Amino acid sequence: MKTVYLDNAATTKIDDEVIEVMHAAMKENYGNPSSIHQFGRTAKSAVETARKNIASHFKASASEIIFTSGGTEADNLILYNAVLNLGVKRILTSKIEHHAVLHTVKYLSKAYNISVDYVKVNEFGEIDLQHLEELLISFNVKTLVSLMHINNEIGAILDLQRVAQLCKQHDAFFHSDTVQTIGHFPLNLEQYPVDFIVASAHKFHGPKGVGFAYFKKGFGILPMLHGGDQEKGARSGTENVHAILGMEKALQIALNNIEEDKKYILELKSFFISELKTINNKIQFNGNSDDLVKNSYTILNVRLPQENAMLLFSLDLAGISVSGGSACQSGSNSGSHVLLEILTPEENNKTSIRFSFSKYTTKEDIAYTIKKLKEILD
């Protein structure tokens, strides 16, 4: 049976060159970077070179990059530090953030008496910048704004430049969950003055279990994990050397080929949209995920004209891997908090699917998916 993977917003296939780098590191560069002998020094040198190279892609300095186990830990490290280290008393975020942010903010609110306000979003999942400015003006306490750059479910893109300007104007810190950004969009931190960003390697054809947090220079970092003095005391635990080197390689490949890959994937997404419309002209697209200019080129969130609780299961049986997204898809599934926020109750009674693409997706994959979708829906 043919298999098609269209769930790249969840995770991506590891690039073969990345596997080669990781294999070599596991086989030959197995020293503990904290050890003072030659094996340790070799590992330490490799980790620090990777840190420097990763930082250079974002016009950042190596000292601003802290290696983590992925985006969730990076978000937690940043949010905890904002409250416990930087004196933040108020957090402005939205209800369509990733749960790594939403659940952490909720905990910090209860544990440390932090006030939380949610910025309005429109039906396209776009942040209401006027409302954000009103919220920034309304209280004179140390504030953190936490808004993701690219939404992982509907692909809506935040105006980083404008939000950064507003935060600077009102003396607020700015954290952006950039997990869906890194490796897919260039991000120059000299151009976009964001205080904190995060990355997870498995979103751009690197290994799972490794990522990084960017802390703008000048902010001290209180560790969440206590033990050794790794990561300059910011994150204890022996560094995951082979994964860090794999992440460095994956990022290099992604950014070196970013324009070529974007053009290729955009063509696939455009083809998919046009083919979906031939199945049923009542098919809708959640947010503005069908907009090839305003939306992420890697994500398409589709709403069918009828409810079909077995659709994901049927697609899986046909060898097609995708993610669901309807807030009312089944009695045991609470569904997508993002769609629940931006869709009407009637729209949420329909079945939604997130298709997400990568450089490994083929036109044949799209054609096969369209064929199977038509068979299942008919």
Coordinates of C-alpha atoms in Angstrom, one line a residue, residues 174-323:
F174 CA 8.4 40.1 23.7
H175 CA 8.5 36.3 23.4
S176 CA 7.5 34.5 20.2
D177 CA 7.0 30.8 19.8
T178 CA 8.8 30.3 16.5
V179 CA 8.8 26.5 16.4
Q180 CA 7.0 26.6 13.0
T181 CA 9.2 29.4 11.8
I182 CA 12.7 28.2 12.2
G183 CA 14.0 26.4 9.1
H184 CA 11.1 27.6 7.0
F185 CA 11.3 31.4 7.2
P186 CA 14.5 33.5 7.5
L187 CA 14.6 35.3 10.8
N188 CA 17.1 38.1 11.3
L189 CA 17.0 39.2 15.0
E190 CA 18.7 42.4 14.2
Q191 CA 15.7 43.2 11.9
Y192 CA 13.1 41.8 14.3
P193 CA 14.0 42.9 17.8
V194 CA 12.3 39.9 19.6
D195 CA 13.6 39.2 23.1
F196 CA 13.0 35.5 23.1
I197 CA 12.4 32.8 20.4
V198 CA 12.4 29.0 20.4
A199 CA 13.2 26.2 18.1
S200 CA 12.6 22.4 17.8
A201 CA 14.9 20.5 15.4
H202 CA 12.3 17.9 14.4
K203 CA 10.2 20.6 12.7
F204 CA 12.9 21.1 10.1
H205 CA 14.2 17.6 9.3
G206 CA 16.4 17.3 12.4
P207 CA 16.2 14.9 15.3
K208 CA 13.5 14.9 18.0
G209 CA 14.4 15.8 21.6
V210 CA 16.6 18.8 20.9
G211 CA 16.0 22.5 20.3
F212 CA 17.0 25.9 21.7
A213 CA 15.9 29.0 23.4
Y214 CA 17.2 32.4 22.4
F215 CA 17.6 34.9 25.3
K216 CA 18.5 38.4 24.2
K217 CA 21.9 39.5 25.6
G218 CA 21.6 41.2 29.0
F219 CA 19.0 38.9 30.5
G220 CA 20.3 36.6 33.2
I221 CA 18.9 33.1 33.2
L222 CA 17.6 31.2 36.2
P223 CA 17.7 27.4 35.6
M224 CA 14.7 25.2 35.8
L225 CA 16.9 22.1 36.0
H226 CA 19.4 22.0 38.8
G227 CA 22.6 19.9 38.8
G228 CA 25.8 20.6 36.9
D229 CA 26.9 23.9 35.4
Q230 CA 26.1 23.0 31.7
E231 CA 24.8 25.7 29.3
K232 CA 26.6 28.3 31.5
G233 CA 24.4 27.3 34.4
A234 CA 21.2 27.9 32.6
R235 CA 20.3 24.3 31.9
S236 CA 21.9 21.4 33.8
G237 CA 22.4 18.0 32.3
T238 CA 25.0 16.5 29.9
E239 CA 24.6 18.0 26.5
N240 CA 23.0 15.8 23.8
V241 CA 26.0 16.1 21.5
H242 CA 24.9 14.1 18.5
A243 CA 21.4 15.7 18.5
I244 CA 22.8 19.2 18.8
L245 CA 25.1 18.5 15.8
G246 CA 22.2 17.0 13.9
M247 CA 20.2 20.1 14.6
E248 CA 23.0 22.3 13.4
K249 CA 23.2 20.4 10.1
A250 CA 19.4 20.3 9.6
L251 CA 19.2 24.1 10.1
Q252 CA 22.1 24.7 7.7
I253 CA 20.5 22.5 5.0
A254 CA 17.1 24.1 5.5
L255 CA 18.3 27.7 5.3
N256 CA 20.6 27.1 2.4
N257 CA 17.7 25.8 0.4
I258 CA 14.9 27.9 1.9
E259 CA 13.8 29.7 -1.3
E260 CA 14.0 26.7 -3.5
D261 CA 12.0 24.6 -1.0
K262 CA 9.5 27.3 -0.5
K263 CA 8.8 27.6 -4.2
Y264 CA 8.4 23.9 -4.6
I265 CA 6.1 23.5 -1.6
L266 CA 4.0 26.5 -2.6
E267 CA 3.4 24.9 -6.0
L268 CA 2.2 21.7 -4.2
K269 CA 0.0 23.6 -1.9
S270 CA -1.6 25.5 -4.8
F271 CA -2.2 22.3 -6.7
F272 CA -3.7 20.7 -3.6
I273 CA -6.1 23.6 -3.1
S274 CA -7.3 23.6 -6.7
E275 CA -7.8 19.8 -6.7
L276 CA -9.7 19.9 -3.4
K277 CA -12.2 22.3 -5.0
T278 CA -12.9 19.8 -7.7
I279 CA -14.0 17.3 -5.1
N280 CA -16.6 19.7 -3.6
N281 CA -16.9 23.4 -4.2
K282 CA -18.3 23.8 -0.7
I283 CA -15.0 22.8 0.9
Q284 CA -13.7 25.7 3.0
F285 CA -10.3 26.7 4.4
N286 CA -9.9 27.5 8.1
G287 CA -8.2 30.9 8.8
N288 CA -6.7 32.1 5.6
S289 CA -4.7 28.9 5.2
D290 CA -5.5 28.9 1.4
D291 CA -3.8 32.3 1.0
L292 CA -0.5 31.6 -0.7
V293 CA 0.9 35.0 0.3
K294 CA -0.4 35.8 3.8
N295 CA -0.2 32.2 5.2
S296 CA 2.5 29.7 5.9
Y297 CA 3.4 27.8 2.8
T298 CA 3.7 24.5 4.8
I299 CA 0.1 24.3 6.3
L300 CA -3.4 24.0 4.9
N301 CA -6.4 23.6 7.2
V302 CA -9.4 22.3 5.4
R303 CA -13.1 22.2 6.6
L304 CA -15.4 19.8 4.8
P305 CA -19.1 20.7 4.1
Q306 CA -20.3 17.8 6.3
E307 CA -19.3 16.0 9.5
N308 CA -17.3 12.8 9.0
A309 CA -16.1 11.4 12.3
M310 CA -14.3 8.4 10.6
L311 CA -12.4 10.5 8.1
L312 CA -9.0 10.5 9.8
F313 CA -9.3 6.7 10.4
S314 CA -10.3 6.1 6.8
L315 CA -7.4 8.2 5.5
D316 CA -5.0 6.3 7.8
L317 CA -6.3 3.0 6.4
A318 CA -5.5 4.3 3.0
G319 CA -2.0 5.1 4.1
I320 CA -2.4 8.8 4.4
S321 CA -1.2 10.5 7.6
V322 CA -2.7 13.8 8.6
S323 CA -4.0 15.6 11.7

